[in-house]
mmCIF file of C-alpha atoms and ligand atoms in Angstrom:
data_model
loop_
_atom_site.group_PDB
_atom_site.id
_atom_site.type_symbol
_atom_site.label_atom_id
_atom_site.label_comp_id
_atom_site.label_asym_id
_atom_site.label_seq_id
_atom_site.Cartn_x
_atom_site.Cartn_y
_atom_site.Cartn_z
ATOM 1 C CA MET A 1 36.821 54.458 56.488
ATOM 2 C CA ASP A 2 38.593 51.104 56.619
ATOM 3 C CA LYS A 3 42.384 51.224 56.695
ATOM 4 C CA ILE A 4 42.991 49.371 53.416
ATOM 5 C CA ASN A 5 46.046 49.548 51.197
ATOM 6 C CA ILE A 6 45.514 51.284 47.863
ATOM 7 C CA ALA A 7 47.922 50.700 44.954
ATOM 8 C CA LEU A 8 48.723 53.843 42.930
ATOM 9 C CA CYS A 9 50.372 54.199 39.527
ATOM 10 C CA SER A 10 50.620 56.643 36.663
ATOM 11 C CA ASP A 11 52.795 57.757 33.797
ATOM 12 C CA HIS A 12 54.176 61.284 33.434
ATOM 13 C CA ALA A 13 50.794 62.631 32.272
ATOM 14 C CA GLY A 14 49.166 61.408 35.452
ATOM 15 C CA PHE A 15 51.985 62.154 37.871
ATOM 16 C CA GLU A 16 50.655 65.417 39.284
ATOM 17 C CA LEU A 17 47.151 63.957 39.812
ATOM 18 C CA LYS A 18 48.601 60.814 41.403
ATOM 19 C CA GLU A 19 50.482 62.965 43.949
ATOM 20 C CA ALA A 20 47.277 64.900 44.737
ATOM 21 C CA ILE A 21 45.351 61.662 45.209
ATOM 22 C CA LYS A 22 48.098 60.196 47.404
ATOM 23 C CA ALA A 23 47.925 63.258 49.715
ATOM 24 C CA HIS A 24 44.117 63.068 49.752
ATOM 25 C CA LEU A 25 44.173 59.399 50.705
ATOM 26 C CA ALA A 26 46.748 59.925 53.454
ATOM 27 C CA GLU A 27 44.532 62.632 54.923
ATOM 28 C CA ALA A 28 41.567 60.230 54.786
ATOM 29 C CA GLY A 29 43.535 57.564 56.682
ATOM 30 C CA TYR A 30 44.302 55.128 53.875
ATOM 31 C CA ASP A 31 47.603 53.367 53.417
ATOM 32 C CA THR A 32 48.945 53.590 49.864
ATOM 33 C CA THR A 33 51.619 51.824 47.868
ATOM 34 C CA ASP A 34 52.982 53.983 45.049
ATOM 35 C CA PHE A 35 54.295 52.073 42.029
ATOM 36 C CA GLY A 36 55.443 55.256 40.269
ATOM 37 C CA THR A 37 56.239 57.094 38.146
ATOM 38 C CA ASP A 38 58.147 59.481 40.370
ATOM 39 C CA SER A 39 58.346 62.593 38.199
ATOM 40 C CA ALA A 40 56.766 64.358 35.230
ATOM 41 C CA GLU A 41 59.558 63.126 32.962
ATOM 42 C CA SER A 42 58.313 61.178 29.929
ATOM 43 C CA CYS A 43 57.969 57.444 30.555
ATOM 44 C CA ASP A 44 56.040 54.329 29.488
ATOM 45 C CA TYR A 45 52.840 53.521 31.407
ATOM 46 C CA PRO A 46 53.165 49.704 31.211
ATOM 47 C CA ASP A 47 56.310 49.850 33.343
ATOM 48 C CA TYR A 48 54.168 51.088 36.251
ATOM 49 C CA ALA A 49 50.829 49.474 35.437
ATOM 50 C CA HIS A 50 52.050 45.863 35.525
ATOM 51 C CA PRO A 51 53.502 45.986 39.080
ATOM 52 C CA CYS A 52 50.382 47.839 40.242
ATOM 53 C CA ALA A 53 48.117 45.168 38.675
ATOM 54 C CA GLU A 54 50.185 42.388 40.261
ATOM 55 C CA ALA A 55 49.774 43.940 43.713
ATOM 56 C CA VAL A 56 45.969 44.056 43.341
ATOM 57 C CA GLU A 57 45.813 40.553 41.801
ATOM 58 C CA SER A 58 47.801 39.079 44.633
ATOM 59 C CA GLY A 59 45.715 40.834 47.314
ATOM 60 C CA ARG A 60 48.694 42.776 48.593
ATOM 61 C CA CYS A 61 46.663 45.878 47.830
ATOM 62 C CA ARG A 62 42.865 45.678 48.150
ATOM 63 C CA LEU A 63 42.139 48.246 45.409
ATOM 64 C CA GLY A 64 44.092 50.387 42.953
ATOM 65 C CA ILE A 65 43.947 53.845 41.365
ATOM 66 C CA ALA A 66 45.755 54.436 38.071
ATOM 67 C CA MET A 67 45.987 57.300 35.598
ATOM 68 C CA CYS A 68 47.579 58.361 32.357
ATOM 69 C CA GLY A 69 46.694 61.166 29.959
ATOM 70 C CA THR A 70 43.526 59.569 28.538
ATOM 71 C CA GLY A 71 43.356 56.606 30.903
ATOM 72 C CA ASN A 72 43.143 54.274 27.947
ATOM 73 C CA GLY A 73 46.744 53.023 27.695
ATOM 74 C CA ILE A 74 47.023 52.258 31.401
ATOM 75 C CA ALA A 75 43.549 50.621 31.513
ATOM 76 C CA MET A 76 44.446 48.390 28.520
ATOM 77 C CA THR A 77 47.603 47.286 30.285
ATOM 78 C CA LEU A 78 45.961 46.666 33.669
ATOM 79 C CA ASN A 79 43.178 44.603 32.107
ATOM 80 C CA LYS A 80 45.673 42.161 30.623
ATOM 81 C CA HIS A 81 45.845 40.735 34.163
ATOM 82 C CA GLN A 82 43.147 38.111 34.726
ATOM 83 C CA GLY A 83 42.448 39.150 38.302
ATOM 84 C CA VAL A 84 42.104 42.831 37.479
ATOM 85 C CA ARG A 85 38.897 44.691 36.596
ATOM 86 C CA ALA A 86 40.095 48.203 35.772
ATOM 87 C CA ALA A 87 37.368 50.774 35.024
ATOM 88 C CA LEU A 88 37.928 54.132 33.262
ATOM 89 C CA CYS A 89 35.730 56.631 35.092
ATOM 90 C CA TRP A 90 35.370 60.424 34.769
ATOM 91 C CA SER A 91 32.247 60.939 36.919
ATOM 92 C CA MET A 92 30.955 59.839 40.283
ATOM 93 C CA ASP A 93 28.119 57.914 38.654
ATOM 94 C CA LEU A 94 30.561 55.901 36.549
ATOM 95 C CA ALA A 95 32.713 55.122 39.588
ATOM 96 C CA ARG A 96 29.631 54.052 41.626
ATOM 97 C CA LEU A 97 28.426 51.746 38.860
ATOM 98 C CA ALA A 98 31.919 50.348 38.298
ATOM 99 C CA ARG A 99 31.903 49.195 41.943
ATOM 100 C CA GLU A 100 28.195 48.201 42.209
ATOM 101 C CA HIS A 101 27.951 46.299 38.927
ATOM 102 C CA ASN A 102 31.511 45.309 37.974
ATOM 103 C CA ASP A 103 33.286 45.022 41.353
ATOM 104 C CA ALA A 104 36.048 47.021 39.659
ATOM 105 C CA ASN A 105 39.266 46.689 41.666
ATOM 106 C CA ILE A 106 41.249 49.429 39.920
ATOM 107 C CA LEU A 107 39.856 52.912 39.181
ATOM 108 C CA VAL A 108 41.421 54.506 36.104
ATOM 109 C CA LEU A 109 41.289 58.301 35.625
ATOM 110 C CA PRO A 110 41.893 60.294 32.442
ATOM 111 C CA ALA A 111 44.326 62.793 34.010
ATOM 112 C CA ARG A 112 44.342 65.248 31.084
ATOM 113 C CA PHE A 113 40.553 65.269 30.803
ATOM 114 C CA ILE A 114 39.288 65.524 34.361
ATOM 115 C CA ASP A 115 39.189 68.429 36.803
ATOM 116 C CA PRO A 116 41.352 67.511 39.845
ATOM 117 C CA THR A 117 38.500 68.301 42.281
ATOM 118 C CA VAL A 118 36.143 66.011 40.350
ATOM 119 C CA ALA A 119 38.885 63.350 40.342
ATOM 120 C CA LEU A 120 39.056 63.364 44.137
ATOM 121 C CA ALA A 121 35.265 63.006 44.400
ATOM 122 C CA VAL A 122 35.423 60.108 41.889
ATOM 123 C CA VAL A 123 38.131 58.471 44.052
ATOM 124 C CA ASP A 124 36.018 58.814 47.223
ATOM 125 C CA THR A 125 32.970 57.353 45.490
ATOM 126 C CA PHE A 126 34.973 54.432 44.149
ATOM 127 C CA LEU A 127 36.500 53.607 47.561
ATOM 128 C CA THR A 128 33.259 53.752 49.528
ATOM 129 C CA THR A 129 30.801 51.992 47.168
ATOM 130 C CA PRO A 130 30.242 48.260 47.770
ATOM 131 C CA PHE A 131 29.677 45.590 45.140
ATOM 132 C CA GLU A 132 25.999 44.627 44.689
ATOM 133 C CA GLY A 133 26.713 40.951 43.999
ATOM 134 C CA GLY A 134 23.781 38.851 42.799
ATOM 135 C CA ARG A 135 23.412 38.768 38.990
ATOM 136 C CA HIS A 136 26.518 40.956 38.672
ATOM 137 C CA LYS A 137 28.621 38.314 40.440
ATOM 138 C CA ARG A 138 27.635 35.732 37.808
ATOM 139 C CA ARG A 139 28.660 38.175 35.050
ATOM 140 C CA ILE A 140 32.032 39.181 36.453
ATOM 141 C CA GLU A 141 32.871 35.503 37.006
ATOM 142 C CA LYS A 142 32.595 35.068 33.216
ATOM 143 C CA ILE A 143 35.163 37.813 32.422
ATOM 144 C CA PRO A 144 38.502 35.971 32.847
ATOM 145 C CA VAL A 145 39.930 34.163 29.833
ATOM 146 C CA LYS A 146 40.472 30.541 30.917
HETATM 147 C C1 RB5 B 201 51.260 60.244 27.046
HETATM 148 O O1 RB5 B 201 51.571 61.282 26.193
HETATM 149 C C2 RB5 B 201 49.941 59.618 26.696
HETATM 150 O O2 RB5 B 201 50.005 58.962 25.494
HETATM 151 C C3 RB5 B 201 49.527 58.626 27.803
HETATM 152 O O3 RB5 B 201 49.489 59.305 29.024
HETATM 153 C C4 RB5 B 201 48.157 57.982 27.657
HETATM 154 O O4 RB5 B 201 47.179 58.945 27.379
HETATM 155 C C5 RB5 B 201 48.085 56.828 26.771
HETATM 156 O O5 RB5 B 201 47.097 56.137 26.677
#
């Protein structure tokens, strides 16, 4: 696996899963940058999603992985950033297609609705699947609001 830097973020609902993913990525040889949260204490996901999105947008982190209870609030926040394509995925097929067709640069997981073992497999799929380009490149170039 390439040694790329992965941005991580979650709210309290995703904290435990974020920690498990961080350990999994360290074992696999990835560098990670953790934008928080740092505990299971109740917090607001935008406070962690915006810095994580900025790191991916700027290229400081090549890809990101984010999670909250449903994944929806954190995905909505991340996708406010023009350079972010955050994809909510709960299966390996969805993660593969998010990379192949959408060149998604942040994987979003629904922490309260996914088995942790499945989540790690979804992460591995997301990080190892290349973008197909071609017609999909034309489509993703039309996503940003000018
Ligand atoms: C927190 O209770 C929950 O609302 C949050 O994790 C997320 O699911 C919001 O979209």
